[in-house]
Short mmCIF file of C-alpha atoms and ligand atoms in Angstrom, two decimals:
data_model
loop_
_atom_site.label_atom_id
_atom_site.label_comp_id
_atom_site.label_asym_id
_atom_site.label_seq_id
_atom_site.Cartn_x
_atom_site.Cartn_y
_atom_site.Cartn_z
CA MET A 1 -54.43 -160.45 -48.80
CA ASP A 2 -57.03 -158.96 -46.47
CA PHE A 3 -59.99 -159.27 -48.83
CA LYS A 4 -59.62 -163.06 -48.98
CA THR A 5 -60.24 -163.67 -45.31
CA ASN A 6 -61.43 -160.42 -43.80
CA ILE A 7 -65.18 -160.06 -44.23
CA ALA A 8 -65.25 -156.70 -42.43
CA TYR A 9 -62.75 -155.35 -44.96
CA ARG A 10 -64.86 -156.59 -47.89
CA LYS A 11 -67.88 -154.90 -46.37
CA GLU A 12 -65.93 -151.68 -45.90
CA MET A 13 -64.94 -151.78 -49.58
CA LEU A 14 -68.54 -152.34 -50.66
CA ILE A 15 -69.65 -149.35 -48.57
CA LYS A 16 -66.91 -147.28 -50.25
CA LEU A 17 -68.13 -148.55 -53.62
CA LEU A 18 -71.71 -147.59 -52.73
CA ASN A 19 -70.60 -144.04 -51.88
CA ASN A 20 -68.71 -143.72 -55.17
CA VAL A 21 -71.60 -145.20 -57.12
CA LEU A 22 -74.01 -142.68 -55.61
CA LEU A 23 -71.56 -139.85 -56.20
CA HIS A 24 -71.26 -140.72 -59.91
CA GLU A 25 -74.88 -141.69 -60.60
CA ASN A 26 -75.58 -138.64 -62.77
CA GLU A 27 -72.36 -139.17 -64.72
CA ILE A 28 -73.46 -142.73 -65.49
CA ILE A 29 -76.89 -141.55 -66.60
CA ASP A 30 -75.28 -138.94 -68.90
CA ALA A 31 -72.81 -141.49 -70.26
CA LEU A 32 -75.61 -143.94 -71.06
CA TYR A 33 -77.41 -141.20 -72.94
CA GLN A 34 -74.27 -140.29 -74.88
CA ASP A 35 -73.60 -143.93 -75.73
CA PHE A 36 -77.03 -144.68 -77.21
CA LYS A 37 -79.58 -142.18 -76.00
CA LYS A 38 -80.77 -144.39 -73.17
CA PRO A 39 -83.55 -142.34 -71.52
CA ALA A 40 -82.75 -141.21 -67.96
CA PHE A 41 -85.85 -143.03 -66.65
CA GLU A 42 -84.67 -146.34 -68.12
CA ALA A 43 -81.09 -145.66 -66.95
CA VAL A 44 -82.32 -145.25 -63.38
CA LEU A 45 -84.86 -148.09 -63.46
CA THR A 46 -82.72 -150.73 -65.14
CA GLU A 47 -79.16 -149.69 -64.34
CA THR A 48 -78.26 -147.31 -61.51
CA SER A 49 -81.02 -148.11 -59.00
CA TYR A 50 -80.50 -151.82 -59.60
CA VAL A 51 -76.79 -151.50 -58.80
CA VAL A 52 -77.49 -149.46 -55.66
CA SER A 53 -80.07 -151.97 -54.48
CA GLU A 54 -77.68 -154.90 -55.16
CA LEU A 55 -74.95 -153.12 -53.19
CA LYS A 56 -77.22 -152.36 -50.23
CA ASP A 57 -78.53 -155.93 -50.17
CA THR A 58 -75.01 -157.36 -50.32
CA ILE A 59 -73.71 -155.02 -47.61
CA LYS A 60 -76.64 -155.99 -45.39
CA ASN A 61 -76.18 -159.74 -45.90
CA ILE A 62 -72.45 -160.26 -46.46
CA LYS A 63 -71.82 -161.45 -42.90
CA LYS A 64 -74.66 -163.98 -43.09
CA TRP A 65 -73.76 -165.23 -46.57
CA SER A 66 -70.09 -165.72 -45.77
CA LYS A 67 -70.61 -167.57 -42.47
CA PRO A 68 -70.01 -171.34 -42.48
CA LYS A 69 -73.43 -172.94 -42.74
CA ALA A 70 -74.21 -175.88 -40.46
CA VAL A 71 -75.96 -178.83 -42.14
CA LEU A 72 -77.36 -182.00 -40.59
CA PRO A 73 -74.55 -184.53 -40.18
CA SER A 74 -74.72 -188.06 -41.56
CA ILE A 75 -75.35 -190.78 -39.00
CA LEU A 76 -72.49 -192.69 -40.66
CA ASN A 77 -70.07 -190.11 -39.30
CA PHE A 78 -71.48 -190.02 -35.77
CA PRO A 79 -70.38 -188.09 -33.79
CA SER A 80 -69.75 -185.06 -36.01
CA ARG A 81 -70.89 -181.55 -36.87
CA ASP A 82 -70.96 -180.72 -40.59
CA PHE A 83 -70.52 -177.37 -42.31
CA ILE A 84 -70.37 -175.68 -45.70
CA TYR A 85 -67.55 -173.14 -45.89
CA LYS A 86 -67.56 -170.42 -48.56
CA GLU A 87 -64.19 -169.93 -50.15
CA PRO A 88 -63.31 -167.26 -52.74
CA TYR A 89 -62.23 -168.74 -56.06
CA GLY A 90 -59.34 -166.29 -56.41
CA LYS A 91 -58.86 -164.36 -59.64
CA VAL A 92 -62.12 -163.63 -61.41
CA LEU A 93 -62.55 -162.30 -64.94
CA ILE A 94 -65.85 -160.57 -65.76
CA ILE A 95 -66.63 -159.78 -69.40
CA ALA A 96 -69.67 -157.55 -69.89
CA PRO A 97 -71.90 -156.61 -72.86
CA TRP A 98 -73.04 -153.18 -74.03
CA ASN A 99 -76.84 -153.30 -73.73
CA TYR A 100 -77.04 -152.71 -69.96
CA PRO A 101 -73.38 -151.78 -69.76
CA TYR A 102 -73.36 -150.51 -66.18
CA GLN A 103 -75.60 -152.94 -64.37
CA LEU A 104 -74.35 -156.10 -66.12
CA ALA A 105 -70.77 -155.15 -65.28
CA MET A 106 -71.29 -153.90 -61.74
CA CYS A 107 -73.61 -156.58 -60.34
CA PRO A 108 -71.27 -159.52 -60.92
CA LEU A 109 -68.37 -157.38 -59.69
CA ILE A 110 -70.21 -156.58 -56.43
CA SER A 111 -70.83 -160.26 -55.72
CA ALA A 112 -67.33 -161.34 -56.72
CA ILE A 113 -65.87 -158.75 -54.33
CA ALA A 114 -68.32 -159.72 -51.57
CA ALA A 115 -67.21 -163.33 -51.91
CA GLY A 116 -63.55 -162.32 -51.47
CA ASN A 117 -62.17 -162.50 -55.00
CA GLN A 118 -59.80 -160.36 -57.02
CA VAL A 119 -61.61 -158.99 -60.06
CA VAL A 120 -60.65 -157.88 -63.53
CA LEU A 121 -63.60 -156.38 -65.37
CA LYS A 122 -63.67 -155.99 -69.15
CA PRO A 123 -66.65 -153.78 -70.05
CA SER A 124 -67.94 -153.42 -73.59
CA GLU A 125 -66.03 -151.35 -76.10
CA LEU A 126 -69.34 -150.32 -77.71
CA THR A 127 -70.33 -148.07 -74.79
CA PRO A 128 -67.07 -146.13 -74.26
CA LYS A 129 -68.56 -143.29 -72.23
CA THR A 130 -70.15 -145.64 -69.69
CA SER A 131 -67.01 -147.81 -69.55
CA GLU A 132 -64.96 -144.71 -68.79
CA VAL A 133 -67.11 -143.76 -65.76
CA LEU A 134 -67.15 -147.40 -64.64
CA ALA A 135 -63.35 -147.49 -64.75
CA LYS A 136 -63.20 -144.26 -62.76
CA ILE A 137 -65.53 -145.58 -60.03
CA ILE A 138 -63.55 -148.80 -59.68
CA ALA A 139 -60.17 -147.00 -59.64
CA LEU A 140 -61.44 -144.61 -56.97
CA THR A 141 -62.63 -147.48 -54.80
CA PHE A 142 -60.20 -150.37 -55.04
CA ARG A 143 -56.48 -151.04 -55.07
CA PRO A 144 -55.65 -152.30 -58.58
CA GLU A 145 -54.74 -155.78 -57.31
CA HIS A 146 -58.19 -156.05 -55.73
CA ALA A 147 -60.36 -154.85 -58.62
CA SER A 148 -59.52 -153.16 -61.90
CA VAL A 149 -61.11 -152.37 -65.23
CA VAL A 150 -59.38 -153.28 -68.48
CA GLN A 151 -60.90 -151.46 -71.42
CA GLY A 152 -60.72 -152.63 -75.01
CA GLY A 153 -62.35 -154.67 -77.71
CA VAL A 154 -62.16 -158.21 -78.99
CA ASP A 155 -58.34 -158.33 -79.00
CA VAL A 156 -58.12 -157.29 -75.36
CA SER A 157 -60.87 -159.75 -74.49
CA LYS A 158 -58.98 -162.54 -76.26
CA GLU A 159 -55.74 -161.63 -74.47
CA LEU A 160 -57.52 -161.77 -71.13
CA LEU A 161 -59.11 -165.10 -71.99
CA ALA A 162 -55.69 -166.54 -72.85
CA GLN A 163 -54.63 -166.07 -69.22
CA ARG A 164 -55.42 -168.44 -66.40
CA TRP A 165 -58.36 -167.44 -64.18
CA ASP A 166 -60.06 -169.12 -61.24
CA TYR A 167 -63.53 -168.10 -62.45
CA ILE A 168 -64.90 -166.46 -65.60
CA PHE A 169 -68.26 -164.69 -65.64
CA PHE A 170 -69.36 -163.80 -69.16
CA THR A 171 -72.46 -161.97 -70.35
CA GLY A 172 -72.94 -161.68 -74.10
CA SER A 173 -73.85 -163.52 -77.26
CA VAL A 174 -74.02 -167.27 -77.82
CA PRO A 175 -71.13 -167.40 -80.36
CA VAL A 176 -68.77 -165.49 -78.04
CA GLY A 177 -70.02 -167.61 -75.13
CA LYS A 178 -68.66 -170.65 -76.97
CA ILE A 179 -65.27 -168.90 -77.38
CA VAL A 180 -65.23 -168.14 -73.65
CA ALA A 181 -66.17 -171.74 -72.77
CA ALA A 182 -63.37 -173.06 -74.99
CA ALA A 183 -60.81 -170.71 -73.40
CA ALA A 184 -61.99 -171.69 -69.91
CA ALA A 185 -61.73 -175.40 -70.74
CA VAL A 186 -57.95 -175.09 -71.28
CA HIS A 187 -57.46 -174.54 -67.53
CA LEU A 188 -60.70 -176.22 -66.39
CA THR A 189 -61.84 -172.81 -65.17
CA PRO A 190 -65.46 -172.75 -63.98
CA VAL A 191 -67.70 -170.35 -65.89
CA THR A 192 -71.01 -168.62 -65.76
CA LEU A 193 -72.32 -167.85 -69.24
CA GLU A 194 -75.22 -165.41 -69.42
CA LEU A 195 -76.22 -165.61 -73.08
CA GLY A 196 -79.25 -164.94 -75.28
CA GLY A 197 -81.82 -166.70 -77.42
CA LYS A 198 -85.10 -166.40 -79.29
CA ASN A 199 -87.63 -165.72 -76.55
CA PRO A 200 -91.21 -166.71 -77.42
CA CYS A 201 -94.14 -164.66 -76.17
CA ILE A 202 -97.41 -166.58 -76.28
CA VAL A 203 -100.82 -164.92 -76.22
CA ASP A 204 -103.70 -167.36 -75.97
CA GLU A 205 -107.45 -166.90 -76.55
CA THR A 206 -108.15 -166.23 -72.85
CA ALA A 207 -105.54 -163.47 -72.47
CA ASN A 208 -106.41 -159.93 -71.45
CA LEU A 209 -105.35 -158.61 -74.85
CA LYS A 210 -105.14 -154.93 -74.01
CA LEU A 211 -103.02 -155.43 -70.91
CA ALA A 212 -100.92 -158.06 -72.68
CA ALA A 213 -100.21 -155.60 -75.49
CA LYS A 214 -99.22 -152.89 -73.01
CA ARG A 215 -96.83 -155.16 -71.09
CA ILE A 216 -95.34 -156.65 -74.25
CA VAL A 217 -94.76 -153.24 -75.84
CA TRP A 218 -92.97 -152.11 -72.68
CA GLY A 219 -90.78 -155.22 -72.42
CA LYS A 220 -90.00 -155.32 -76.12
CA PHE A 221 -89.21 -151.67 -76.83
CA ILE A 222 -87.46 -150.68 -73.60
CA ASN A 223 -83.81 -150.10 -74.58
CA ALA A 224 -85.08 -150.22 -78.21
CA GLY A 225 -85.45 -153.98 -78.01
CA GLN A 226 -81.79 -154.49 -77.11
CA THR A 227 -82.56 -156.61 -74.06
CA CYS A 228 -81.51 -160.23 -73.71
CA ILE A 229 -84.87 -161.15 -72.14
CA ALA A 230 -87.05 -159.06 -74.48
CA PRO A 231 -89.83 -161.01 -76.21
CA ASP A 232 -88.27 -162.00 -79.53
CA TYR A 233 -91.44 -163.05 -81.35
CA ILE A 234 -95.16 -163.28 -80.63
CA LEU A 235 -97.23 -166.41 -80.98
CA VAL A 236 -100.85 -165.30 -80.83
CA GLN A 237 -103.85 -167.60 -81.06
CA LYS A 238 -105.04 -167.11 -84.66
CA ASP A 239 -108.55 -165.82 -83.83
CA MET A 240 -107.10 -163.10 -81.59
CA LYS A 241 -104.57 -161.81 -84.11
CA GLU A 242 -106.34 -158.78 -85.55
CA GLN A 243 -107.62 -157.48 -82.25
CA PHE A 244 -104.27 -158.01 -80.58
CA ILE A 245 -102.39 -156.16 -83.33
CA LYS A 246 -104.79 -153.25 -82.93
CA HIS A 247 -103.92 -153.12 -79.21
CA LEU A 248 -100.20 -153.35 -79.93
CA LYS A 249 -100.41 -150.38 -82.32
CA GLU A 250 -102.35 -148.35 -79.76
CA GLU A 251 -99.86 -149.14 -77.00
CA ILE A 252 -96.82 -148.24 -79.12
CA THR A 253 -98.43 -144.91 -79.97
CA ALA A 254 -99.42 -144.33 -76.35
CA ALA A 255 -95.84 -144.96 -75.22
CA TYR A 256 -93.81 -143.21 -77.92
CA GLY A 257 -96.26 -140.96 -79.77
CA LEU A 258 -96.95 -140.85 -83.49
CA THR A 259 -93.29 -140.18 -84.26
CA PRO A 260 -91.19 -142.28 -81.86
CA LYS A 261 -88.06 -140.68 -83.35
CA THR A 262 -88.83 -137.50 -81.45
CA SER A 263 -89.76 -139.31 -78.24
CA PRO A 264 -87.31 -138.67 -75.38
CA ASP A 265 -88.19 -142.14 -74.11
CA TYR A 266 -86.84 -144.20 -76.98
CA SER A 267 -83.21 -145.38 -77.32
CA ARG A 268 -81.13 -145.76 -80.44
CA ILE A 269 -79.49 -148.84 -81.91
CA ILE A 270 -76.02 -149.18 -80.43
CA ASN A 271 -74.03 -148.76 -83.69
CA LEU A 272 -74.23 -148.83 -87.46
CA LYS A 273 -73.24 -152.48 -87.67
CA ASN A 274 -76.25 -153.50 -85.58
CA TRP A 275 -78.46 -150.96 -87.34
CA SER A 276 -77.57 -152.53 -90.72
CA ARG A 277 -78.04 -156.05 -89.39
CA LEU A 278 -81.52 -155.11 -88.13
CA THR A 279 -82.65 -153.16 -91.19
CA GLU A 280 -81.75 -156.18 -93.34
CA LEU A 281 -84.27 -158.21 -91.33
CA ILE A 282 -87.13 -155.91 -92.34
CA GLU A 283 -89.13 -157.15 -95.34
CA PRO A 284 -91.20 -154.03 -96.26
CA ASP A 285 -94.27 -155.95 -97.44
CA LYS A 286 -94.55 -157.66 -94.04
CA VAL A 287 -94.41 -154.46 -91.97
CA ILE A 288 -97.76 -153.76 -90.33
CA PHE A 289 -96.63 -150.89 -88.12
CA GLY A 290 -93.51 -148.72 -87.89
CA GLY A 291 -90.66 -149.72 -90.18
CA GLN A 292 -89.11 -146.23 -90.40
CA THR A 293 -85.32 -146.09 -90.13
CA ASP A 294 -82.65 -143.38 -90.13
CA GLU A 295 -79.06 -144.41 -90.62
CA SER A 296 -77.64 -141.03 -89.56
CA ASP A 297 -79.17 -141.47 -86.10
CA CYS A 298 -79.04 -145.29 -85.77
CA TYR A 299 -82.82 -145.09 -85.46
CA ILE A 300 -85.31 -147.86 -86.06
CA ALA A 301 -88.96 -147.30 -85.16
CA PRO A 302 -90.85 -149.81 -83.00
CA THR A 303 -91.91 -152.18 -85.76
CA LEU A 304 -94.54 -154.89 -85.99
CA ILE A 305 -94.05 -157.56 -88.64
CA ALA A 306 -96.65 -160.06 -89.80
CA GLU A 307 -94.67 -163.26 -90.13
CA SER A 308 -95.70 -166.72 -91.19
CA ASN A 309 -92.50 -168.13 -92.61
CA LEU A 310 -90.07 -169.70 -90.16
CA ASP A 311 -87.43 -169.68 -92.89
CA SER A 312 -87.41 -165.90 -93.22
CA LEU A 313 -84.27 -164.10 -92.04
CA ILE A 314 -85.90 -162.55 -88.99
CA MET A 315 -86.83 -165.99 -87.63
CA GLN A 316 -83.28 -167.36 -87.73
CA ASP A 317 -81.42 -165.74 -84.82
CA GLU A 318 -82.08 -163.59 -81.78
CA ILE A 319 -83.36 -160.22 -83.11
CA PHE A 320 -82.00 -157.96 -80.35
CA GLY A 321 -83.71 -154.84 -81.67
CA PRO A 322 -87.13 -153.14 -81.97
CA LEU A 323 -88.60 -155.54 -84.54
CA LEU A 324 -91.44 -157.74 -83.36
CA PRO A 325 -92.57 -160.57 -85.64
CA ILE A 326 -96.12 -161.77 -84.99
CA LEU A 327 -96.92 -165.36 -85.80
CA THR A 328 -100.16 -167.21 -85.19
CA TYR A 329 -100.97 -170.67 -83.91
CA ALA A 330 -104.11 -172.79 -83.93
CA SER A 331 -103.16 -175.67 -81.66
CA ASN A 332 -100.66 -176.81 -79.06
CA ALA A 333 -99.04 -178.84 -81.82
CA ASP A 334 -98.36 -175.60 -83.75
CA LEU A 335 -96.82 -174.06 -80.67
CA HIS A 336 -94.61 -177.07 -80.25
CA THR A 337 -93.46 -177.04 -83.88
CA ILE A 338 -92.42 -173.41 -83.65
CA ILE A 339 -90.92 -173.25 -80.15
CA SER A 340 -88.98 -176.48 -80.42
CA ARG A 341 -87.39 -175.35 -83.67
CA TYR A 342 -85.07 -173.14 -81.62
CA GLU A 343 -82.50 -173.75 -78.92
CA LYS A 344 -83.71 -173.36 -75.33
CA PRO A 345 -84.45 -169.63 -74.91
CA LEU A 346 -83.37 -167.33 -72.10
CA SER A 347 -86.98 -166.48 -71.32
CA MET A 348 -90.56 -167.30 -72.21
CA TYR A 349 -93.71 -165.25 -71.66
CA ILE A 350 -97.21 -166.64 -71.53
CA PHE A 351 -100.27 -164.39 -71.56
CA THR A 352 -103.31 -166.35 -70.49
CA GLU A 353 -106.11 -166.57 -67.95
CA ASN A 354 -105.97 -170.35 -68.26
CA LYS A 355 -103.90 -171.59 -65.33
CA ALA A 356 -103.69 -175.13 -66.67
CA PHE A 357 -102.28 -173.85 -69.97
CA ALA A 358 -99.68 -171.76 -68.14
CA SER A 359 -98.61 -174.74 -66.01
CA GLN A 360 -98.44 -176.93 -69.06
CA MET A 361 -96.16 -174.46 -70.88
CA ILE A 362 -93.86 -174.17 -67.86
CA ALA A 363 -93.68 -177.96 -67.58
CA ASN A 364 -93.32 -178.73 -71.29
CA TYR A 365 -90.62 -176.29 -72.34
CA SER A 366 -87.14 -175.67 -71.06
CA PHE A 367 -86.13 -172.00 -70.80
CA GLY A 368 -84.13 -169.77 -68.47
CA GLY A 369 -87.02 -168.04 -66.71
CA GLY A 370 -90.00 -165.89 -67.52
CA CYS A 371 -93.40 -164.57 -66.58
CA ILE A 372 -97.06 -165.42 -66.78
CA ASN A 373 -98.95 -162.29 -67.95
CA ASP A 374 -95.92 -160.02 -68.02
CA THR A 375 -92.54 -159.60 -69.67
CA VAL A 376 -88.98 -159.00 -68.43
CA VAL A 377 -89.90 -158.28 -64.77
CA HIS A 378 -88.65 -161.61 -63.41
CA PHE A 379 -85.24 -159.95 -63.67
CA SER A 380 -86.12 -157.59 -60.85
CA ASN A 381 -86.73 -160.13 -58.08
CA LYS A 382 -83.42 -160.93 -56.37
CA ARG A 383 -84.96 -164.05 -54.88
CA LEU A 384 -85.33 -165.59 -58.35
CA PRO A 385 -82.33 -167.18 -60.08
CA PHE A 386 -81.49 -165.38 -63.32
CA GLY A 387 -79.77 -167.33 -66.07
CA GLY A 388 -80.23 -169.45 -69.15
CA VAL A 389 -80.27 -173.14 -69.93
CA GLY A 390 -78.71 -174.97 -72.86
CA HIS A 391 -77.59 -172.44 -75.48
CA SER A 392 -79.00 -169.51 -73.51
CA GLY A 393 -76.46 -169.99 -70.77
CA ILE A 394 -74.81 -171.88 -67.96
CA GLY A 395 -75.43 -170.93 -64.34
CA ALA A 396 -77.64 -168.32 -62.71
CA TYR A 397 -77.18 -165.37 -60.38
CA HIS A 398 -78.86 -162.50 -58.46
CA GLY A 399 -79.24 -161.96 -54.73
CA SER A 400 -77.61 -164.48 -52.42
CA LEU A 401 -77.13 -166.81 -55.38
CA SER A 402 -74.59 -164.36 -56.84
CA PHE A 403 -72.49 -164.69 -53.70
CA ASP A 404 -72.60 -168.47 -54.13
CA VAL A 405 -71.66 -168.20 -57.82
CA PHE A 406 -68.35 -166.58 -56.86
CA SER A 407 -67.65 -168.93 -53.93
CA HIS A 408 -66.44 -172.48 -53.83
CA SER A 409 -68.58 -174.41 -51.34
CA LYS A 410 -66.29 -176.52 -49.21
CA GLY A 411 -67.96 -179.36 -47.31
CA ILE A 412 -66.33 -180.08 -43.92
CA VAL A 413 -67.02 -182.81 -41.39
CA LYS A 414 -65.84 -181.91 -37.87
CA LYS A 415 -65.45 -185.23 -36.13
CA ALA A 416 -65.47 -185.59 -32.38
CA ASN A 417 -62.92 -187.78 -30.63
CA TRP A 418 -64.96 -188.90 -27.64
CA LEU A 419 -66.29 -191.91 -29.59
CA ASP A 420 -64.79 -194.01 -32.40
CA LEU A 421 -67.22 -196.64 -33.72
CA PRO A 422 -65.21 -199.71 -34.81
CA MET A 423 -67.61 -200.85 -37.59
CA ARG A 424 -65.83 -199.35 -40.65
CA TYR A 425 -62.33 -200.59 -39.83
CA ALA A 426 -60.65 -203.77 -41.20
CA PRO A 427 -60.44 -206.61 -40.48
CA TYR A 428 -64.08 -206.76 -41.59
CA GLY A 429 -64.61 -210.38 -40.42
CA ASP A 430 -68.38 -210.97 -40.14
CA LYS A 431 -69.32 -207.28 -40.11
CA LEU A 432 -70.83 -207.46 -43.62
CA LYS A 433 -74.26 -208.66 -42.45
CA THR A 434 -74.48 -205.99 -39.78
CA ILE A 435 -73.40 -203.18 -42.10
CA ARG A 436 -75.95 -204.34 -44.72
CA LYS A 437 -78.74 -204.17 -42.14
CA PHE A 438 -77.55 -200.83 -40.91
CA LEU A 439 -77.30 -199.33 -44.44
CA LYS A 440 -80.77 -200.65 -45.32
CA TRP A 441 -82.15 -198.99 -42.23
CA LEU A 442 -80.59 -195.72 -43.40
P1 LIG B 1 -70.88 -159.94 -77.49
O1 LIG B 1 -70.84 -161.39 -77.23
O2 LIG B 1 -70.60 -159.45 -78.86
O3 LIG B 1 -69.84 -159.16 -76.54
C1 LIG B 1 -69.80 -159.36 -75.15
C2 LIG B 1 -68.39 -159.11 -74.66
O4 LIG B 1 -67.52 -160.05 -75.28
C3 LIG B 1 -67.85 -157.71 -74.97
O5 LIG B 1 -67.16 -157.23 -73.84
C4 LIG B 1 -66.90 -157.97 -76.14
O6 LIG B 1 -65.80 -157.10 -76.14
C5 LIG B 1 -66.45 -159.40 -75.92
N1 LIG B 1 -66.19 -160.10 -77.17
C6 LIG B 1 -66.80 -159.91 -78.37
N2 LIG B 1 -66.30 -160.76 -79.30
C7 LIG B 1 -65.35 -161.48 -78.68
C8 LIG B 1 -64.46 -162.52 -79.12
N3 LIG B 1 -64.46 -162.96 -80.37
N4 LIG B 1 -63.62 -163.05 -78.21
C9 LIG B 1 -63.59 -162.63 -76.94
N5 LIG B 1 -64.40 -161.63 -76.47
C10 LIG B 1 -65.27 -161.07 -77.33
O7 LIG B 1 -72.30 -159.44 -76.97
P2 LIG B 1 -72.93 -157.99 -77.01
O8 LIG B 1 -73.20 -157.63 -78.43
O9 LIG B 1 -72.13 -157.07 -76.18
O10 LIG B 1 -74.31 -158.24 -76.25
C11 LIG B 1 -75.43 -158.76 -76.89
C12 LIG B 1 -75.64 -160.21 -76.58
O11 LIG B 1 -75.54 -160.44 -75.18
C13 LIG B 1 -77.03 -160.70 -76.95
O12 LIG B 1 -76.93 -161.97 -77.52
C14 LIG B 1 -77.76 -160.77 -75.63
O13 LIG B 1 -78.83 -161.68 -75.60
C15 LIG B 1 -76.67 -161.16 -74.70
N6 LIG B 1 -76.96 -160.71 -73.35
C16 LIG B 1 -77.25 -161.63 -72.41
C17 LIG B 1 -77.58 -161.21 -71.13
C18 LIG B 1 -77.92 -162.19 -70.04
O14 LIG B 1 -77.99 -161.76 -68.88
N7 LIG B 1 -78.14 -163.45 -70.33
C19 LIG B 1 -77.59 -159.86 -70.83
C20 LIG B 1 -77.28 -158.95 -71.83
C21 LIG B 1 -76.96 -159.38 -73.09
#
């Protein structure tokens, strides 16, 4: 099959994909709006432009990334030249979620194709309009045995997982991630699991509170909070609480107006099931801002919640919606008690002017990735690995790393025949002393 070995053909297919992606960009933007009123600005910023940039970057670098890479040989193998060869895994299954339904489906597909694999993509059933356009773009670009889209819900996903794959790339929730890992284990199929978690956002006493509020409001309420790396809860130094809440309120109003429901810049909750799940997390007496909901429109206002009880419902699992609990801390010990109560999160955000505090937080806690004095934007740098750790995921991708994710790295020693050192061969006789000396010297 030409795509396995022919890099020029893979590149040609990616260029064809780029043309089709550009041709259907407006259709994708419309579909995202129909699926859950994703604003066009957010659709372009976080979905379509990201896909285009990933494609361009991959097209530009595919030759370099797929070349065998020379590494320094070991003196033990003298004389040799050593290389890492990139080999496609073979048949790849990609299962995607609904929250960034275009980008989180397309980006892994682009890299899997670049690395020479066959791809079956299962997009989310919760964004049918977007999945439809996705399927059209893929069908227009690839022969079905090279890449195809299989649409459907949990049953289809389960059927696909029951088959044997050479690699599975899953983006979604922790519970389904465990199902995927179990299915992969049957055939010892390698997996990438891009999952979620409860992402802490810490605001200390040195933070620029106004700017922190602005950046947190943006990162939390973009996509109506339905972002895997959105700040899940705030931990603000107790003396800063009142002032910080005032800034948060101002920034929400500045972004979405006094009635966010009428703002063209605010998404809806994906479906009634998630709307109900989220509204059940709201305890009215704890709401300090927002709290309005409308079932008929799957609407929930950007909502601030004063929280002090780690046992309350909202502090149990990933929120994945526009509800922002605000907790306070007085000491590093408080921070530790709260953060370490949860599994390792996908991201952590630290707002501070205190460099030592920031370094200490990075060193002391395990999390996928994050930012100092910002939220979410680490996603946008292709030179940074993106992925979780522990329950928030296995593996990381983006940029050249994505190509590596979908390639087996084959180590090869190319031995020369002009010299054959006798040391390693039996009979060993009195070679032990010499080899010991030699190995010590190494
Ligand atoms: P989900 O796990 O419910 O669904 C993801 C995919 O798995 C969908 O295609 C769905 O059809 C399929 N699926 C659902 N149940 C299944 C089952 N029982 N067996 C087999 N397949 C099944 O996730 P979601 O609701 O689409 O997305 C939200 C979750 O995804 C959040 O937890 C979020 O944090 C996480 N997420 C993570 C990232 C990341 O990059 N780490 C990105 C986006 C979303």
